[in-house]
Short mmCIF file of C-alpha atoms in Angstrom, two decimals:
data_model
loop_
_atom_site.label_atom_id
_atom_site.label_comp_id
_atom_site.label_asym_id
_atom_site.label_seq_id
_atom_site.Cartn_x
_atom_site.Cartn_y
_atom_site.Cartn_z
CA MET A 1 0.22 0.20 -0.22
CA GLU A 2 1.14 3.83 -0.23
CA THR A 3 1.34 5.53 1.86
CA LYS A 4 -1.45 7.63 3.43
CA GLN A 5 -3.62 8.78 2.55
CA GLY A 6 -7.50 12.05 3.71
CA HIS A 7 -5.19 13.83 4.71
CA VAL A 8 -7.99 16.85 5.71
CA HIS A 9 -7.07 20.09 6.61
CA VAL A 10 -9.52 22.98 7.69
CA ASP A 11 -7.03 26.73 7.92
CA ASN A 12 -9.01 28.61 9.01
CA VAL A 13 -12.20 29.06 7.41
CA GLU A 14 -15.26 30.95 7.69
CA ILE A 15 -18.14 31.21 6.04
CA ARG A 16 -20.99 33.60 5.89
CA PHE A 17 -24.39 32.97 3.85
CA GLN A 18 -26.04 36.36 2.78
CA GLY A 19 -28.67 36.36 5.44
CA ARG A 20 -32.23 38.55 4.36
CA ASP A 21 -30.89 40.62 7.17
CA GLY A 22 -27.73 40.85 6.28
CA PRO A 23 -24.73 38.31 6.56
CA VAL A 24 -24.88 35.60 9.19
CA THR A 25 -21.67 34.41 9.64
CA ALA A 26 -22.91 29.68 9.49
CA LEU A 27 -19.17 28.92 10.75
CA ALA A 28 -16.62 31.31 12.96
CA PRO A 29 -13.01 30.77 11.53
CA THR A 30 -12.35 27.27 11.74
CA THR A 31 -8.85 25.49 11.63
CA LEU A 32 -9.54 21.92 12.24
CA GLU A 33 -7.54 18.25 11.37
CA LEU A 34 -8.37 15.39 10.06
CA ALA A 35 -5.85 12.98 9.82
CA PRO A 36 -5.53 9.74 7.10
CA GLN A 37 -7.63 7.41 8.51
CA THR A 38 -8.92 8.41 11.27
CA PHE A 39 -13.43 8.81 12.83
CA THR A 40 -14.41 11.64 12.91
CA ALA A 41 -17.47 12.60 14.61
CA LEU A 42 -19.37 16.44 14.59
CA ILE A 43 -21.51 17.11 17.38
CA GLY A 44 -24.04 19.54 18.36
CA PRO A 45 -27.65 21.88 18.55
CA SER A 46 -29.08 22.08 15.58
CA GLY A 47 -28.26 25.66 12.85
CA CYS A 48 -24.47 25.09 14.66
CA GLY A 49 -22.76 24.81 11.35
CA LYS A 50 -21.58 21.69 11.54
CA SER A 51 -23.37 20.63 7.89
CA THR A 52 -22.21 24.27 6.47
CA LEU A 53 -18.53 22.48 7.34
CA MET A 54 -19.04 19.10 6.23
CA ASN A 55 -20.82 21.23 2.55
CA ALA A 56 -17.59 23.05 2.29
CA ILE A 57 -14.94 19.68 2.66
CA GLY A 58 -16.93 18.16 0.39
CA GLY A 59 -16.66 20.80 -2.59
CA PHE A 60 -20.33 22.09 -2.25
CA VAL A 61 -19.82 25.22 -0.74
CA THR A 62 -17.24 28.07 -0.97
CA PRO A 63 -15.48 28.40 1.88
CA SER A 64 -15.93 32.66 2.77
CA SER A 65 -12.14 32.79 3.31
CA GLY A 66 -9.69 30.70 4.71
CA ARG A 67 -9.10 27.02 2.68
CA ILE A 68 -9.36 23.74 3.02
CA THR A 69 -7.38 20.56 1.91
CA LEU A 70 -7.04 17.08 1.41
CA ASP A 71 -3.62 16.35 0.64
CA GLY A 72 -1.88 19.35 -0.24
CA ALA A 73 -4.41 19.86 -2.69
CA VAL A 74 -7.09 22.82 -2.33
CA ILE A 75 -10.86 21.25 -2.18
CA ASP A 76 -13.37 23.83 -4.41
CA LYS A 77 -15.65 21.64 -5.48
CA PRO A 78 -17.16 18.25 -5.01
CA SER A 79 -14.64 14.94 -6.56
CA GLU A 80 -14.54 11.55 -6.46
CA GLN A 81 -12.30 12.15 -4.07
CA VAL A 82 -14.47 12.85 -0.91
CA GLY A 83 -17.72 11.02 -0.55
CA VAL A 84 -20.62 11.41 0.63
CA ILE A 85 -23.50 9.80 2.43
CA PHE A 86 -26.69 10.95 3.32
CA GLN A 87 -29.00 10.91 5.68
CA GLN A 88 -32.45 10.88 3.52
CA TYR A 89 -30.25 7.72 1.46
CA ALA A 90 -29.97 9.86 -1.47
CA LEU A 91 -30.47 6.56 -3.61
CA PHE A 92 -31.33 6.72 -7.25
CA PRO A 93 -35.49 5.01 -7.48
CA TRP A 94 -35.08 4.48 -11.49
CA PHE A 95 -32.15 2.31 -10.37
CA SER A 96 -31.84 -0.96 -8.62
CA ALA A 97 -29.65 -1.58 -6.03
CA LEU A 98 -26.78 -3.13 -8.10
CA ASP A 99 -27.05 -0.50 -10.51
CA ASN A 100 -26.78 2.70 -7.49
CA VAL A 101 -23.81 0.93 -6.95
CA ARG A 102 -22.69 0.50 -10.30
CA PHE A 103 -23.65 4.52 -10.72
CA GLY A 104 -20.30 4.86 -8.34
CA LEU A 105 -18.45 2.73 -10.96
CA LYS A 106 -19.04 3.80 -13.47
CA ARG A 107 -15.41 6.53 -13.39
CA PHE A 108 -12.72 3.56 -13.88
CA GLY A 109 -14.91 1.87 -17.74
CA LEU A 110 -14.67 -0.81 -15.75
CA SER A 111 -16.09 -3.76 -18.17
CA LYS A 112 -19.90 -4.84 -17.93
CA ARG A 113 -18.98 -8.11 -15.86
CA GLU A 114 -15.93 -6.11 -13.77
CA GLU A 115 -18.41 -4.17 -12.86
CA VAL A 116 -21.33 -6.28 -12.17
CA ASP A 117 -19.30 -8.60 -10.12
CA ARG A 118 -17.83 -5.57 -7.64
CA ALA A 119 -21.10 -3.54 -7.34
CA ARG A 120 -21.94 -6.34 -5.72
CA ALA A 121 -19.04 -8.12 -4.16
CA ALA A 122 -20.09 -3.84 -2.20
CA LEU A 123 -23.53 -4.67 -1.78
CA ASP A 124 -22.22 -8.55 -0.34
CA GLU A 125 -19.94 -7.23 1.62
CA VAL A 126 -23.50 -5.39 4.07
CA GLY A 127 -25.19 -8.18 3.79
CA LEU A 128 -27.01 -6.82 1.02
CA SER A 129 -26.50 -9.35 -2.00
CA ALA A 130 -30.27 -11.13 -1.94
CA HIS A 131 -31.57 -7.94 -2.47
CA ALA A 132 -29.42 -6.60 -5.69
CA ASP A 133 -32.06 -6.71 -8.18
CA LYS A 134 -34.34 -4.53 -6.05
CA PHE A 135 -35.03 -1.11 -6.47
CA PRO A 136 -34.81 1.53 -3.37
CA GLN A 137 -38.39 1.90 -2.51
CA ALA A 138 -38.75 -1.73 -1.52
CA LEU A 139 -36.04 -1.37 0.53
CA SER A 140 -36.50 -0.42 4.04
CA GLY A 141 -34.74 1.78 5.45
CA GLY A 142 -31.69 0.82 6.96
CA MET A 143 -30.53 -1.50 3.99
CA LYS A 144 -31.62 1.64 1.99
CA GLN A 145 -28.52 3.52 3.97
CA ARG A 146 -26.41 -0.22 3.28
CA VAL A 147 -26.51 0.62 0.05
CA ALA A 148 -25.21 4.34 0.05
CA ILE A 149 -22.74 2.80 2.38
CA ALA A 150 -21.96 0.25 -0.81
CA ARG A 151 -21.81 2.71 -3.50
CA THR A 152 -19.76 5.08 -1.74
CA PHE A 153 -16.99 2.39 -0.42
CA ALA A 154 -16.45 0.62 -3.36
CA PHE A 155 -15.41 3.51 -5.62
CA GLY A 156 -12.91 4.34 -2.79
CA PRO A 157 -13.26 8.33 -1.32
CA LYS A 158 -10.43 8.43 0.56
CA VAL A 159 -12.25 11.12 2.54
CA LEU A 160 -16.14 10.07 3.88
CA LEU A 161 -18.00 12.94 4.81
CA MET A 162 -21.59 10.98 7.31
CA ASP A 163 -24.47 13.41 7.30
CA GLU A 164 -26.43 12.70 10.35
CA PRO A 165 -26.32 8.96 8.05
CA PHE A 166 -28.55 7.24 11.16
CA GLY A 167 -30.89 9.96 12.30
CA ALA A 168 -34.05 8.92 10.30
CA LEU A 169 -33.55 4.35 11.56
CA ASP A 170 -35.48 3.06 14.36
CA ALA A 171 -33.03 2.39 17.54
CA GLN A 172 -32.29 -1.09 17.22
CA THR A 173 -31.31 -0.53 13.06
CA ARG A 174 -28.66 2.11 14.41
CA LEU A 175 -27.14 -0.65 15.67
CA VAL A 176 -26.91 -2.57 13.50
CA MET A 177 -25.92 0.20 11.34
CA HIS A 178 -23.22 0.94 13.90
CA ASP A 179 -21.59 -3.24 13.74
CA LEU A 180 -21.83 -3.17 9.77
CA LEU A 181 -19.87 0.64 9.23
CA MET A 182 -17.51 0.09 11.89
CA ARG A 183 -16.98 -3.35 9.60
CA VAL A 184 -17.05 -2.18 6.73
CA TRP A 185 -15.32 1.09 7.18
CA GLN A 186 -11.73 -0.59 9.40
CA LYS A 187 -11.57 -2.85 6.26
CA HIS A 188 -11.30 0.50 3.21
CA LYS A 189 -10.05 3.77 6.13
CA ALA A 190 -11.28 6.09 4.60
CA THR A 191 -10.83 9.06 6.58
CA VAL A 192 -14.11 9.61 7.89
CA LEU A 193 -16.66 12.62 9.35
CA PHE A 194 -19.89 12.14 10.22
CA VAL A 195 -21.91 14.52 11.83
CA THR A 196 -24.40 13.95 14.47
CA HIS A 197 -26.77 15.14 17.08
CA ASP A 198 -26.76 11.42 18.37
CA VAL A 199 -23.79 12.03 21.81
CA ASP A 200 -23.65 7.86 22.64
CA GLU A 201 -22.62 7.26 18.32
CA ALA A 202 -20.20 9.92 19.01
CA LEU A 203 -18.94 7.54 21.24
CA LEU A 204 -19.14 4.27 20.19
CA LEU A 205 -17.90 5.38 16.91
CA ALA A 206 -15.00 7.89 16.77
CA ASP A 207 -10.67 8.34 16.93
CA ASP A 208 -11.66 11.89 17.28
CA VAL A 209 -15.41 13.17 18.67
CA HIS A 210 -15.63 17.75 18.10
CA VAL A 211 -18.54 19.10 20.27
CA MET A 212 -19.66 22.31 17.92
CA SER A 213 -21.90 25.65 20.04
CA SER A 214 -24.20 27.86 17.88
CA ALA A 215 -24.60 31.33 17.09
CA PRO A 216 -21.40 31.29 15.54
CA GLY A 217 -20.80 27.83 14.41
CA ARG A 218 -17.96 27.02 15.97
CA LEU A 219 -15.79 24.34 17.67
CA ILE A 220 -15.85 24.60 21.07
CA ARG A 221 -14.66 21.02 22.54
CA HIS A 222 -12.35 17.93 20.97
CA TYR A 223 -12.43 14.97 22.55
CA ALA A 224 -9.68 12.23 22.20
CA LEU A 225 -10.71 7.92 22.40
CA ALA A 226 -8.72 6.14 21.99
CA GLN A 227 -10.99 3.34 23.51
CA PRO A 228 -10.78 0.56 22.21
CA ARG A 229 -13.53 -1.03 19.76
CA PRO A 230 -16.02 -2.52 19.58
CA ARG A 231 -17.40 -0.16 22.73
CA ALA A 232 -19.83 -0.02 25.14
CA LEU A 233 -22.03 2.77 27.54
CA ASN A 234 -22.69 0.43 29.65
CA ARG A 235 -19.24 -0.76 31.27
CA ALA A 236 -18.92 0.74 35.20
CA GLY A 237 -16.16 3.64 35.27
CA SER A 238 -15.55 3.40 31.62
CA ASP A 239 -14.78 7.21 31.35
CA LEU A 240 -16.62 7.78 27.80
CA LEU A 241 -19.70 7.39 30.09
CA ASP A 242 -17.57 10.34 31.99
CA ILE A 243 -17.13 12.59 28.57
CA ARG A 244 -21.06 12.43 27.64
CA GLU A 245 -21.73 13.62 30.95
CA ASP A 246 -19.40 16.10 29.64
CA ILE A 247 -20.95 16.99 26.03
CA LEU A 248 -24.09 16.66 27.71
CA GLY A 249 -23.30 19.17 29.85
CA LEU A 250 -22.32 21.99 27.24
CA LEU A 251 -24.93 21.02 24.83
CA ARG A 252 -27.25 21.35 27.63
CA PRO A 253 -27.21 25.29 28.67
CA ALA A 254 -28.30 26.98 25.04
CA ASP A 255 -31.02 25.05 25.45
CA ALA A 256 -32.40 25.01 29.30
CA THR A 257 -32.06 29.58 28.48
CA ALA A 258 -33.96 29.34 25.43
CA LEU A 259 -36.82 28.59 26.88
CA MET B 1 -35.56 -6.94 6.03
CA ALA B 2 -39.85 -5.59 7.35
CA VAL B 3 -40.16 -6.71 3.11
CA THR B 4 -39.21 -10.06 4.06
CA GLU B 5 -41.99 -10.36 6.64
CA PRO B 6 -44.79 -12.75 7.01
CA SER B 7 -46.45 -10.20 8.62
CA THR B 8 -45.93 -7.75 6.11
CA GLN B 9 -45.99 -9.48 3.43
CA ARG B 10 -49.51 -10.75 4.31
CA SER B 11 -50.65 -6.29 3.99
CA VAL B 12 -49.25 -6.69 0.76
CA VAL B 13 -51.16 -8.76 -1.04
CA ALA B 14 -54.07 -7.97 1.22
CA ARG B 15 -53.38 -4.33 -0.25
CA SER B 16 -52.66 -5.33 -3.38
CA PHE B 17 -55.89 -7.15 -3.51
CA GLN B 18 -57.81 -3.99 -1.86
CA ALA B 19 -56.98 -2.02 -5.11
CA GLY B 20 -57.81 -4.64 -7.16
CA LEU B 21 -61.11 -4.57 -5.74
CA ASN B 22 -60.81 -0.85 -5.98
CA ALA B 23 -60.45 -0.89 -9.68
CA GLY B 24 -62.93 -3.39 -9.98
CA GLY B 25 -64.93 -0.70 -8.58
CA SER B 26 -63.99 1.73 -10.33
CA ALA B 27 -64.57 -0.10 -13.80
CA ALA B 28 -67.93 -1.09 -12.29
CA ARG B 29 -69.03 1.75 -11.41
CA SER B 30 -67.64 3.26 -15.66
CA LEU B 31 -69.71 0.70 -16.79
CA LEU B 32 -73.05 2.07 -14.38
CA SER B 33 -72.94 6.24 -15.18
CA PHE B 34 -72.54 4.95 -19.41
CA ALA B 35 -75.95 2.28 -18.32
CA PHE B 36 -77.75 5.28 -16.51
CA ILE B 37 -76.47 8.27 -19.70
CA LEU B 38 -76.94 4.76 -22.61
CA ALA B 39 -81.47 4.31 -20.46
CA LEU B 40 -81.79 7.79 -20.45
CA TRP B 41 -80.69 8.51 -24.28
CA ALA B 42 -82.96 5.46 -25.18
CA GLY B 43 -85.87 7.42 -23.40
CA VAL B 44 -85.66 10.62 -24.39
CA GLY B 45 -85.05 8.26 -28.45
CA ALA B 46 -87.55 5.81 -27.82
CA ALA B 47 -90.50 9.17 -25.92
CA GLN B 48 -90.29 11.03 -29.82
CA MET B 49 -90.00 14.44 -26.83
CA VAL B 50 -87.40 15.58 -29.74
CA PRO B 51 -86.89 15.51 -33.64
CA GLU B 52 -84.70 12.43 -34.53
CA ALA B 53 -82.64 15.47 -36.87
CA ILE B 54 -81.87 17.66 -33.55
CA PHE B 55 -81.10 14.56 -31.10
CA PRO B 56 -81.25 11.14 -33.03
CA ALA B 57 -81.80 7.88 -31.10
CA PRO B 58 -78.53 5.21 -29.75
CA TRP B 59 -79.99 2.92 -32.54
CA SER B 60 -80.00 6.06 -35.42
CA VAL B 61 -76.43 6.64 -33.89
CA LEU B 62 -75.59 3.05 -34.40
CA SER B 63 -76.54 2.43 -37.78
CA ALA B 64 -75.06 5.56 -39.07
CA GLY B 65 -72.21 4.88 -37.80
CA ILE B 66 -72.45 1.19 -38.68
CA GLU B 67 -73.34 2.50 -42.48
CA LEU B 68 -69.59 4.76 -42.26
CA ALA B 69 -67.59 1.32 -41.13
CA GLN B 70 -69.83 -0.87 -44.11
CA ASN B 71 -68.67 2.23 -46.88
CA GLY B 72 -64.89 2.70 -46.08
CA THR B 73 -65.39 6.16 -45.30
CA LEU B 74 -64.60 4.77 -41.29
CA ALA B 75 -61.42 3.40 -41.77
CA LYS B 76 -60.30 6.23 -44.49
CA ASP B 77 -61.16 8.89 -42.48
CA LEU B 78 -59.76 7.82 -38.66
CA SER B 79 -56.24 6.05 -41.10
CA VAL B 80 -56.34 9.48 -42.41
CA SER B 81 -56.35 11.32 -38.64
CA LEU B 82 -54.74 9.46 -36.62
CA SER B 83 -51.45 9.61 -38.96
CA ARG B 84 -52.23 12.89 -38.70
CA ALA B 85 -52.44 13.45 -34.76
CA ALA B 86 -49.77 10.83 -34.35
CA ILE B 87 -46.82 13.08 -36.98
CA GLY B 88 -48.54 16.66 -35.89
CA PHE B 89 -47.85 14.53 -31.40
CA ALA B 90 -44.36 13.46 -32.90
CA ILE B 91 -42.47 16.65 -32.96
CA GLY B 92 -44.59 18.58 -32.12
CA ALA B 93 -43.69 16.29 -28.63
CA SER B 94 -40.17 15.85 -29.67
CA LEU B 95 -39.21 20.02 -30.24
CA GLY B 96 -41.25 20.03 -26.66
CA ILE B 97 -38.72 17.27 -24.80
CA VAL B 98 -35.41 18.85 -26.67
CA VAL B 99 -36.29 22.70 -25.97
CA GLY B 100 -37.28 21.16 -22.23
CA LEU B 101 -34.15 20.16 -21.48
CA LEU B 102 -32.53 22.98 -22.53
CA THR B 103 -34.67 25.33 -21.66
CA GLY B 104 -34.28 23.74 -18.32
CA ARG B 105 -30.62 23.33 -17.90
CA ILE B 106 -29.90 25.60 -19.99
CA ALA B 107 -29.79 29.72 -17.82
CA VAL B 108 -29.17 31.39 -21.27
CA VAL B 109 -31.78 29.71 -23.76
CA ARG B 110 -33.74 29.50 -20.61
CA MET B 111 -33.90 32.77 -19.89
CA LEU B 112 -33.70 34.18 -24.89
CA ILE B 113 -37.06 31.16 -25.48
CA GLY B 114 -38.63 31.17 -21.58
CA PRO B 115 -40.94 34.11 -20.84
CA PHE B 116 -41.54 33.87 -25.21
CA LEU B 117 -42.70 30.35 -24.70
CA ASN B 118 -45.39 32.12 -22.11
CA LEU B 119 -46.54 34.03 -23.93
CA LEU B 120 -47.81 31.66 -26.47
CA ARG B 121 -49.56 28.87 -24.31
CA PRO B 122 -52.63 30.71 -23.60
CA ILE B 123 -53.29 31.10 -27.55
CA PRO B 124 -55.76 28.20 -28.62
CA ALA B 125 -55.37 25.36 -31.43
CA ILE B 126 -57.98 27.17 -33.53
CA ALA B 127 -56.86 30.26 -33.52
CA LEU B 128 -54.01 28.94 -35.22
CA VAL B 129 -55.93 28.24 -37.61
CA PRO B 130 -55.62 31.65 -39.72
CA VAL B 131 -52.30 31.44 -40.31
CA ALA B 132 -51.60 27.89 -40.49
CA ILE B 133 -53.00 27.98 -43.71
CA VAL B 134 -51.49 30.44 -44.75
CA TRP B 135 -48.37 29.40 -43.80
CA PHE B 136 -48.22 26.10 -45.52
CA GLY B 137 -51.76 26.25 -47.09
CA ILE B 138 -54.89 23.37 -46.52
CA GLY B 139 -52.68 20.29 -46.65
CA GLU B 140 -51.39 18.26 -44.78
CA GLY B 141 -48.42 20.73 -43.95
CA SER B 142 -51.23 22.89 -42.34
CA LYS B 143 -52.36 20.36 -39.72
CA TYR B 144 -49.11 18.96 -38.46
CA PHE B 145 -48.18 22.65 -37.69
CA VAL B 146 -51.47 23.39 -36.16
CA ILE B 147 -51.16 20.17 -33.87
CA SER B 148 -47.55 19.65 -33.17
CA TYR B 149 -47.79 23.71 -32.13
CA THR B 150 -50.74 22.59 -28.85
CA VAL B 151 -48.69 20.28 -27.76
CA PHE B 152 -44.94 21.22 -28.10
CA LEU B 153 -46.18 23.66 -25.87
CA ALA B 154 -47.61 21.03 -23.07
CA VAL B 155 -44.67 19.23 -23.47
CA TRP B 156 -41.76 21.48 -23.33
CA PHE B 157 -44.05 23.66 -20.30
CA ASN B 158 -43.94 20.30 -18.26
CA THR B 159 -40.30 18.90 -19.56
CA HIS B 160 -38.97 22.53 -18.65
CA ALA B 161 -40.34 22.31 -15.11
CA GLY B 162 -39.08 18.56 -14.45
CA MET B 163 -35.93 19.45 -15.79
CA GLU B 164 -36.34 22.27 -12.55
CA TYR B 165 -36.87 20.55 -10.20
CA VAL B 166 -34.90 17.68 -10.38
CA PRO B 167 -34.02 17.49 -6.34
CA ASP B 168 -30.70 18.88 -5.60
CA ILE B 169 -29.42 16.46 -3.56
CA TYR B 170 -29.18 14.45 -6.23
CA LEU B 171 -26.97 15.94 -8.34
CA ARG B 172 -25.16 16.35 -5.08
CA ALA B 173 -24.85 12.53 -5.17
CA ALA B 174 -23.71 12.66 -8.46
CA ARG B 175 -21.06 14.85 -7.95
CA SER B 176 -19.79 13.09 -5.54
CA LEU B 177 -19.72 9.73 -7.04
CA GLY B 178 -17.32 11.68 -9.53
CA VAL B 179 -19.38 10.56 -12.94
CA SER B 180 -19.58 13.44 -15.57
CA ARG B 181 -21.40 15.73 -17.43
CA LEU B 182 -23.00 13.59 -19.45
CA ARG B 183 -23.54 11.12 -17.35
CA GLU B 184 -24.40 12.96 -14.94
CA PHE B 185 -27.45 14.35 -17.26
CA MET B 186 -28.35 10.74 -19.31
CA SER B 187 -28.61 8.83 -16.19
CA VAL B 188 -30.01 11.48 -13.41
CA ILE B 189 -31.59 14.35 -14.44
CA VAL B 190 -33.41 12.97 -16.79
CA PRO B 191 -34.63 10.13 -15.35
CA ALA B 192 -36.17 12.74 -12.73
CA ALA B 193 -37.74 15.33 -14.72
CA ALA B 194 -39.33 11.88 -16.37
CA PRO B 195 -42.15 11.40 -14.94
CA TYR B 196 -43.19 15.33 -15.36
CA ILE B 197 -41.83 13.81 -18.97
CA PHE B 198 -44.76 11.36 -19.21
CA ALA B 199 -47.08 13.93 -17.92
CA GLY B 200 -46.63 16.64 -20.61
CA LEU B 201 -46.33 13.25 -22.99
CA ARG B 202 -50.53 12.41 -21.57
CA LEU B 203 -51.19 15.60 -21.74
CA GLY B 204 -50.00 16.38 -25.84
CA VAL B 205 -51.52 12.98 -26.48
CA ALA B 206 -55.01 14.75 -25.35
CA LEU B 207 -53.77 17.41 -27.10
CA ALA B 208 -53.48 16.35 -30.37
CA PHE B 209 -56.49 14.38 -30.23
CA LEU B 210 -58.74 18.22 -30.17
CA SER B 211 -56.07 20.13 -32.43
CA LEU B 212 -56.71 18.03 -34.74
CA VAL B 213 -60.72 18.09 -35.30
CA ALA B 214 -59.54 22.07 -35.22
CA ALA B 215 -57.15 21.81 -37.63
CA GLU B 216 -59.87 19.66 -40.04
CA LEU B 217 -62.18 21.77 -39.94
CA SER B 218 -60.97 24.29 -41.85
CA GLY B 219 -59.98 22.61 -45.50
CA ALA B 220 -59.54 18.67 -45.37
CA SER B 221 -61.03 16.69 -47.56
CA SER B 222 -60.83 13.99 -45.30
CA GLY B 223 -60.46 13.00 -41.19
CA ILE B 224 -62.64 12.84 -38.96
CA GLY B 225 -62.71 16.58 -38.53
CA TYR B 226 -63.82 16.92 -42.19
CA ARG B 227 -66.77 13.67 -41.85
CA LEU B 228 -68.12 16.32 -39.61
CA GLN B 229 -68.31 18.90 -41.37
CA GLU B 230 -70.18 17.05 -44.00
CA ALA B 231 -72.20 15.68 -41.41
CA ARG B 232 -73.19 19.26 -40.19
CA GLN B 233 -73.72 20.52 -44.38
CA TYR B 234 -76.69 17.55 -44.68
CA ILE B 235 -78.14 17.73 -41.49
CA ARG B 236 -76.65 14.10 -40.64
CA THR B 237 -77.32 14.04 -36.39
CA ASP B 238 -76.89 10.58 -36.54
CA ARG B 239 -73.46 11.04 -38.03
CA MET B 240 -72.08 13.95 -35.88
CA PHE B 241 -73.14 11.66 -32.97
CA ALA B 242 -71.95 7.87 -33.33
CA LEU B 243 -67.63 10.38 -34.81
CA LEU B 244 -68.19 11.94 -31.62
CA ILE B 245 -67.91 8.77 -29.63
CA ILE B 246 -65.45 6.96 -31.47
CA LEU B 247 -63.50 10.12 -30.95
CA GLY B 248 -63.97 9.77 -27.08
CA LEU B 249 -62.96 6.28 -27.09
CA LEU B 250 -59.85 6.53 -28.96
CA GLY B 251 -58.86 9.90 -27.05
CA ALA B 252 -59.41 7.50 -24.54
CA GLY B 253 -58.82 4.56 -25.81
CA VAL B 254 -54.88 6.03 -26.56
CA ASP B 255 -54.34 8.42 -23.36
CA LEU B 256 -54.69 4.63 -21.41
CA ILE B 257 -51.75 3.47 -23.71
CA VAL B 258 -49.67 6.56 -22.45
CA HIS B 259 -50.75 6.18 -19.30
CA ARG B 260 -49.55 2.10 -19.23
CA ILE B 261 -46.80 2.72 -21.45
CA GLY B 262 -45.73 6.08 -18.90
CA GLN B 263 -46.25 4.03 -15.40
CA LYS B 264 -44.70 1.00 -17.38
CA LEU B 265 -41.46 3.18 -18.35
CA VAL B 266 -41.95 5.91 -14.71
CA HIS B 267 -42.01 2.46 -12.32
CA TRP B 268 -40.18 4.08 -8.94
CA GLN B 269 -43.34 6.93 -9.21
CA GLN B 270 -46.08 6.11 -7.05
CA GLY B 271 -49.59 7.34 -7.60
#
C-alpha cells in the first residue's frame, strides 16, 4: 500500500451567507485537522454549522475565507475523492440496488462484467446480495442506507462525509448499522467525518469527537478517544461515560436558557 | 428487511387485493354511469320528445356508425386522422422534450426563449388555423403545424418544469460519485424529470386529438373532423354523434395506453 492518504486540513475557514437581514456567519473561523484514515465525529445542536462545515469539505460550499485542503490540494468543488453519505440516502429510485452501486463505479471504465462483480461484492459486504435487483422503494430505511454505504465505499473515496446518516433510522437498526459501518470502514479505511446529534453514537464510533456550538457555529471542545472498539457505554468506570456527561453538559445550557 | 417479514407480506397481498377491488369497482362504476346515460338517452329517443334530426336516438347513431364503417369512409377517415395526430404529436413532442431539456438546464436558453414560450401558451390551437393555412396551404402541412404546435407547448412546459425541479440531493450524490456531466445528465437529470415529461406527453396526446379536429374543421377533404363538418352540411346529427363517440373512445383509449407505458417506464413513481 502507498502512503496513507486522506489528510484533510481545514485552515482558518469562515463561512458567511447572505441572509435576509444581512450577512450571517454560519461558521466562525475554524481550524480542524482530520488525520488520514481516522474517524471524527462532529456533534452539536441543530444550526451550529456542522452541516455547513461538512458541505465545505465536500466542495458544495465555498469558504468565505480560509482554505480546505485534501492531501495538499485545495478542495473547491465536489470530487470523487470525497464521498458523501446523506441522511436521506440519495439513492436513485430509477436504478436497482445493484445499478446504484454500479453508477459509482462508472468512472473506472470497467468491463460490464467486472463492474457488476465489484458492485455485487460491495452489496455482499453490507449483507444485501439477496436484494441486489430490488429498487430502493422496496427496501427499508436501513437497507437503503446500506446500499448507499456500499455505493460510496465501492468507488473508494479517500474521505467519507456522513451527514447524520442514521438519523432517520430506529434505535435497533441504528445499532446494527454502527457495527456494519465499523466493519466496512476498518476494511476500506477512508478518513471519516461523521455529523450527528447523538452523543452515544459519536462516543461509540469515533477516534475524535468535536463539539460545536451555535451562533456563530464554532468548535468548542475536542476529545480524543483511544478506547478499543467495539465499545459499549454501559461498563462501570468507563471514562466514556464521564465524557458523555461532559458533552451533554456542553450541549444543555443553550437549550435551557432558550426556554 | 421489512419486506420479507410474513406479516408485512400479508398486508402487501391484502393491499394489492384491495387495489384490485378498487380498480374493479371503478370500472364497474364507469359502466354503471355509461349504462345510466344510455338508458336515459334511449328513453328520450323512444318517447320521441325531440325530432330525430336534432337529437338522434341511440339506435339511429349506431346504424349511422355501421353505415360509415361499411361504406369504407370510417376506416379511411380514421387512418388519415390518426396519422395526422401521430405525426403532429411526434414532431411536437420531440421538439418539446429537446427544448424543455435545454431551457430547463441552460440559463441563457431559458432567459432567451422561456418567457416567449410562456406567452404563446394561452393561444388556442384553433386561433392558429388561419395562420397555418397561409403558411402551409390547406394540405397536410397546416394540420401537422397546428397539432405539433399545441403538443409542443404542453410537452415543453412539463419537461421544463421537471428539469427545474430535479432534487438537489441527486445532483450532489452524482457529483460526489465523480460521474461525467454527460452521464449525470443522462442517468440522473433526465430520469429525475421523467415523471414530469410523461405527464406532458399524456397531456400532449389529449391535445393532439383536440387540435386535430380544429385543424380538420377548416380545409380538409378527409378525416374525422372533415366528416363532422360534412355531416353538418347534410344535417346528419346521427353521423355527428357516431363520430363524436368514436373520437371520445379513441382519445380515451390512446390516453390509457400512454398512461400504461408511462407507468412501466417511470415505475419508481408512486401513484
